[in-house]
Coordinates of C-alpha atoms in Angstrom, one line a residue:
M1 CA 99.3 145.2 54.5
A2 CA 100.8 148.7 55.1
E3 CA 98.3 151.6 54.8
L4 CA 98.8 153.6 51.7
P5 CA 99.4 157.4 52.2
A6 CA 96.6 159.7 51.5
P7 CA 96.8 161.3 48.0
Q8 CA 97.8 164.9 47.8
T9 CA 95.0 167.5 47.5
P10 CA 95.0 169.6 44.3
T11 CA 96.0 172.7 46.4
L12 CA 99.0 170.9 48.0
S13 CA 100.1 169.6 44.6
A14 CA 99.9 173.1 43.2
I15 CA 101.9 174.6 46.0
Y16 CA 104.7 172.0 45.5
A17 CA 104.5 172.5 41.7
A18 CA 105.0 176.2 42.1
Y19 CA 108.3 175.6 43.9
E20 CA 109.4 173.1 41.3
A21 CA 108.6 175.6 38.4
E22 CA 110.9 178.2 39.9
Q23 CA 113.9 176.1 40.8
G24 CA 115.8 176.4 37.5
D25 CA 118.6 174.0 36.6
G26 CA 120.4 174.2 39.9
F27 CA 123.8 175.2 38.3
R28 CA 126.0 177.7 40.1
D29 CA 128.2 180.0 38.0
H30 CA 131.0 179.4 40.5
L31 CA 132.4 176.6 42.7
G32 CA 130.8 177.3 46.0
A33 CA 132.8 177.6 49.3
S34 CA 129.9 175.8 50.9
L35 CA 130.8 172.7 48.8
I36 CA 134.6 172.7 49.0
G37 CA 134.7 170.5 52.1
K38 CA 133.0 167.7 50.1
A39 CA 135.2 164.6 50.2
C40 CA 135.0 163.7 46.5
A41 CA 137.1 165.8 44.2
R42 CA 135.4 164.3 41.1
A43 CA 131.9 165.2 42.4
L44 CA 133.1 168.8 42.9
W45 CA 134.5 168.8 39.4
Y46 CA 131.2 167.6 38.1
D47 CA 129.4 170.3 40.1
F48 CA 131.6 173.0 38.6
R49 CA 131.3 171.6 35.1
W50 CA 127.5 171.3 35.3
V51 CA 127.5 167.6 34.5
T52 CA 124.2 166.8 36.3
A53 CA 121.2 169.1 36.4
S54 CA 119.8 169.4 39.9
R55 CA 116.0 168.9 40.3
H56 CA 114.3 168.6 43.7
P57 CA 110.6 167.9 44.6
G58 CA 108.6 170.8 45.8
R59 CA 108.5 169.6 49.4
L60 CA 112.3 169.6 49.6
L61 CA 112.5 173.0 48.0
R62 CA 110.1 174.3 50.6
L63 CA 112.3 172.8 53.3
F64 CA 115.3 174.6 51.8
E65 CA 113.3 177.8 52.0
T66 CA 112.6 177.2 55.7
G67 CA 116.4 177.3 56.3
Q68 CA 116.6 180.6 54.6
L69 CA 113.7 182.1 56.5
E70 CA 115.3 181.0 59.8
E71 CA 118.3 183.3 59.2
E72 CA 116.2 186.4 59.8
R73 CA 115.1 185.1 63.2
L74 CA 118.7 184.2 64.2
V75 CA 119.8 187.7 63.4
R76 CA 117.1 189.0 65.7
N77 CA 118.2 186.6 68.4
L78 CA 121.8 187.7 68.2
R79 CA 120.9 191.4 68.2
A80 CA 118.8 190.7 71.3
T81 CA 122.0 189.8 73.2
G82 CA 123.5 193.2 72.4
A83 CA 125.6 192.1 69.4
T84 CA 125.9 194.3 66.2
V85 CA 125.0 192.1 63.2
L86 CA 125.5 193.2 59.6
E87 CA 123.6 191.0 57.1
V88 CA 124.7 193.0 54.1
D89 CA 127.7 195.0 53.1
P90 CA 127.0 198.7 53.8
E91 CA 129.0 199.7 50.7
T92 CA 126.9 197.6 48.3
G93 CA 123.6 196.9 50.0
R94 CA 124.1 193.2 49.2
Q95 CA 125.3 190.1 51.0
F96 CA 129.0 190.1 51.9
R97 CA 130.6 188.1 49.1
V98 CA 134.1 186.6 48.8
E99 CA 135.8 185.4 45.6
A100 CA 139.1 183.7 44.5
H101 CA 140.6 182.1 41.4
G102 CA 139.3 184.7 38.9
G103 CA 135.8 184.7 40.3
H104 CA 135.4 180.9 39.8
F105 CA 135.4 180.2 43.5
G106 CA 133.5 182.0 46.3
G107 CA 130.4 182.4 48.3
S108 CA 128.1 184.7 50.3
L109 CA 128.3 185.1 54.0
D110 CA 125.2 185.0 56.2
G111 CA 126.6 188.0 57.9
V112 CA 129.3 189.4 60.3
A113 CA 128.9 190.4 63.9
I114 CA 130.8 192.2 66.6
G115 CA 129.9 192.6 70.3
L116 CA 129.2 188.9 70.9
L117 CA 129.3 188.1 74.6
E118 CA 132.1 185.6 74.2
A119 CA 134.5 188.2 72.6
P120 CA 132.9 191.6 72.4
K121 CA 135.7 193.3 70.5
T122 CA 136.2 190.7 67.8
W123 CA 134.5 190.5 64.4
H124 CA 133.0 187.1 63.6
V125 CA 131.9 185.5 60.4
L126 CA 128.3 184.2 60.9
E127 CA 127.2 180.9 59.6
F128 CA 123.6 179.7 60.1
K129 CA 122.5 176.1 59.5
T130 CA 119.3 174.1 60.2
H131 CA 119.5 170.4 61.1
S132 CA 117.2 167.4 61.6
V133 CA 117.1 165.8 65.1
K134 CA 119.6 163.1 64.2
S135 CA 122.0 165.6 62.6
F136 CA 121.7 168.1 65.4
A137 CA 122.4 165.4 68.1
D138 CA 125.5 164.4 66.2
L139 CA 126.6 168.0 66.0
V140 CA 126.1 168.6 69.7
A141 CA 128.0 165.4 70.6
K142 CA 131.0 165.9 68.3
G143 CA 131.2 169.6 67.4
V144 CA 131.0 171.2 64.0
V145 CA 134.5 170.3 62.8
A146 CA 134.0 166.6 63.4
S147 CA 130.3 166.4 62.7
K148 CA 130.0 168.8 59.7
P149 CA 133.4 169.2 58.1
Q150 CA 131.8 170.7 55.0
H151 CA 130.4 173.5 57.1
A152 CA 133.7 174.0 59.0
A153 CA 135.5 174.2 55.6
Q154 CA 133.1 176.9 54.4
M155 CA 133.8 179.0 57.5
Q156 CA 137.5 178.6 57.1
V157 CA 137.3 179.9 53.5
Y158 CA 135.2 182.8 54.6
M159 CA 137.5 183.8 57.4
H160 CA 140.6 183.6 55.2
L161 CA 139.1 185.6 52.4
T162 CA 137.7 188.3 54.6
G163 CA 140.6 188.5 57.0
I164 CA 138.3 187.8 60.0
T165 CA 139.9 185.5 62.5
R166 CA 136.7 184.0 64.2
A167 CA 133.5 182.5 63.1
L168 CA 130.2 181.9 65.0
Y169 CA 128.3 178.8 63.9
V170 CA 124.7 178.9 64.9
A171 CA 122.7 175.7 64.4
V172 CA 118.9 175.1 64.8
C173 CA 117.2 171.8 65.2
K174 CA 114.2 172.0 62.9
D175 CA 112.2 169.5 65.1
T176 CA 112.7 171.0 68.5
D177 CA 113.9 174.6 67.8
A178 CA 116.9 174.0 70.1
L179 CA 120.0 176.0 69.3
H180 CA 123.7 175.1 69.3
I181 CA 126.4 177.7 69.1
E182 CA 130.2 177.3 68.5
R183 CA 133.0 179.7 67.9
I184 CA 135.7 178.6 65.4
E185 CA 139.2 180.0 65.1
A186 CA 140.8 180.7 61.7
D187 CA 143.2 178.1 60.5
K188 CA 145.4 179.7 57.8
E189 CA 147.0 176.4 56.6
L190 CA 143.7 174.6 56.3
A191 CA 142.2 177.5 54.4
E192 CA 145.1 177.6 52.0
R193 CA 144.8 173.9 51.4
L194 CA 141.1 174.4 50.6
L195 CA 141.9 177.2 48.2
D196 CA 144.5 175.0 46.5
K197 CA 141.9 172.2 46.3
A198 CA 139.5 174.6 44.6
H199 CA 142.2 175.7 42.1
R200 CA 142.9 172.1 41.1
I201 CA 139.2 171.4 40.6
I202 CA 138.5 174.6 38.6
F203 CA 141.4 174.4 36.2
A204 CA 141.4 170.6 35.7
Q205 CA 140.6 169.7 32.1
R206 CA 139.6 166.1 33.1
P207 CA 137.6 164.7 36.0
L208 CA 139.7 164.2 39.1
P209 CA 139.8 160.8 40.9
R210 CA 136.6 159.7 42.5
L211 CA 136.2 159.1 46.2
S212 CA 135.5 155.4 45.7
D213 CA 135.4 153.0 42.7
D214 CA 132.6 151.1 44.5
P215 CA 129.2 152.3 43.2
A216 CA 127.6 150.9 46.4
W217 CA 129.8 153.1 48.7
Y218 CA 127.3 155.1 50.8
E219 CA 128.7 158.5 49.8
C220 CA 128.5 157.5 46.1
R221 CA 125.0 156.2 46.4
M222 CA 123.8 159.5 47.8
C223 CA 125.7 161.6 45.2
A224 CA 123.7 163.5 42.6
H225 CA 126.3 162.4 40.0
H226 CA 126.1 158.7 40.7
D227 CA 124.5 157.8 37.4
V228 CA 127.2 159.6 35.3
C229 CA 130.1 158.6 37.5
H230 CA 129.3 154.9 38.1
G231 CA 126.4 154.0 35.8
G232 CA 127.4 155.3 32.4
G233 CA 124.7 157.9 32.4
A234 CA 124.7 160.9 30.1
A235 CA 126.1 164.3 31.1
T236 CA 124.1 167.4 30.5
V237 CA 124.7 169.3 27.2
N238 CA 126.1 172.8 28.0
C239 CA 129.3 174.6 27.3
R240 CA 131.0 173.4 30.5
T241 CA 130.8 169.8 29.4
C242 CA 132.2 170.7 25.9
L243 CA 135.8 170.0 25.1
H244 CA 136.1 173.3 23.3
V245 CA 135.5 175.4 26.5
T246 CA 138.1 176.2 29.2
P247 CA 137.9 178.2 32.4
L248 CA 140.2 181.2 32.5
E249 CA 140.8 183.9 35.0
G250 CA 137.6 185.9 34.9
G251 CA 135.4 183.7 32.8
W252 CA 135.0 180.8 30.3
H253 CA 136.6 180.8 26.8
C254 CA 135.4 178.8 23.8
A255 CA 138.2 177.8 21.4
R256 CA 135.7 176.9 18.7
H257 CA 134.3 180.5 18.5
D258 CA 137.4 182.1 20.0
R259 CA 135.4 184.2 22.5
M260 CA 134.4 184.3 26.1
Q261 CA 131.0 182.8 27.0
G262 CA 128.5 184.4 29.3
S263 CA 126.4 182.5 31.8
Q264 CA 123.3 182.0 29.7
E265 CA 125.4 181.1 26.6
Q266 CA 127.1 178.4 28.7
R267 CA 123.7 177.0 29.6
D268 CA 122.3 177.1 26.0
A269 CA 125.4 175.7 24.3
C270 CA 125.7 175.7 20.5
G271 CA 125.2 173.1 17.8
R272 CA 128.9 172.3 17.8
H273 CA 129.0 170.9 21.3
L274 CA 131.4 168.0 21.7
F275 CA 131.5 166.2 25.0
I276 CA 134.7 166.0 27.0
P277 CA 135.6 162.4 26.2
D278 CA 135.9 161.4 29.9
L279 CA 132.1 162.1 30.2
V280 CA 131.3 159.5 27.6
P281 CA 131.3 155.9 28.8
G282 CA 133.1 154.5 25.8
E283 CA 136.5 154.2 24.1
V284 CA 137.5 156.8 21.5
T285 CA 137.9 155.2 18.1
D286 CA 138.1 158.2 15.8
A287 CA 138.2 162.0 16.2
G288 CA 138.4 165.2 14.2
D289 CA 137.8 168.9 14.5
D290 CA 134.0 168.3 14.4
H291 CA 133.4 164.8 15.7
V292 CA 134.5 162.1 18.2
A293 CA 133.5 158.5 17.7
Y294 CA 133.3 156.0 20.6
R295 CA 133.0 152.3 20.9
M296 CA 130.5 151.8 23.7
K297 CA 130.5 148.9 26.2
D298 CA 127.9 147.0 24.2
G299 CA 130.0 147.2 21.1
A300 CA 127.9 149.9 19.3
I301 CA 129.6 153.0 17.8
W302 CA 128.4 156.3 19.0
V303 CA 129.4 159.4 17.1
N304 CA 129.3 162.8 18.8
D305 CA 129.0 164.8 15.5
A306 CA 129.1 168.6 15.4
R307 CA 129.2 168.7 11.6
A308 CA 125.5 167.9 11.5
E309 CA 124.9 170.0 14.6
T310 CA 123.4 167.0 16.3
E311 CA 124.6 163.8 18.0
V312 CA 124.0 160.6 16.0
T313 CA 124.5 157.0 16.6
S314 CA 125.4 154.2 14.3
C315 CA 126.3 150.5 14.5

């Protein structure tokens, strides 16, 4: 019989609980450039539409923080080589940020650098990542473009939107502290395709095609949206999953209230929320200004009813 793991001490449990209490819902106000290289367009649409709340255990949240803390040391390492590294924009005092599509797409750079030994006169976008032993070995063997296409796509977007033509990818193995460094050249055509992809996702009123119709496909099994996409699970109630709300240049507009919705308003939603029909695993049988009725797979009728400011079911 396998030996059972030792139970967590109260202090350890409390440390992890503190991380979990601070994590929020995991929703980003924008579609992140760090995600645009993801293979599944539907998963990206779900990300942008806040379909599935993101919750992680405290141990994993602490691991994410480790990656963030590593950035400061990598900046020191690069400066020790004689490079000039800017972690923040001197004009704003905040991280360098890029945006497109009315602010609905973008991201924050880890920094920019000049004076790198490989090309001292050329500005570079900096991208820092931490890896497990297995991931790091694959990266070293294949290079970032083949091994981590999502990271490569992120750098292409950053280069395109800043006008910088080179990126420096600095990877750390979390287990051995080994470093891997690559320089990446800007690819204008690829960056424009990625921006076009972001535009399609942001302004699509319905979910885009999924990567695979097989729920057992490995990328689907690991996806945070698996339950909604393949299992008939419920989407999160917020303005972005409501059929009344549409992304416009510069924000989100609610047709029901005829006004723009702020970030917190989108999270709170109102009593007249009606799901985008594609997010309900059933066939529409009736609809009006304030309700949509569905015949579910088991034959039951489910009514998404805003007239009573609640969702009710009936048979």
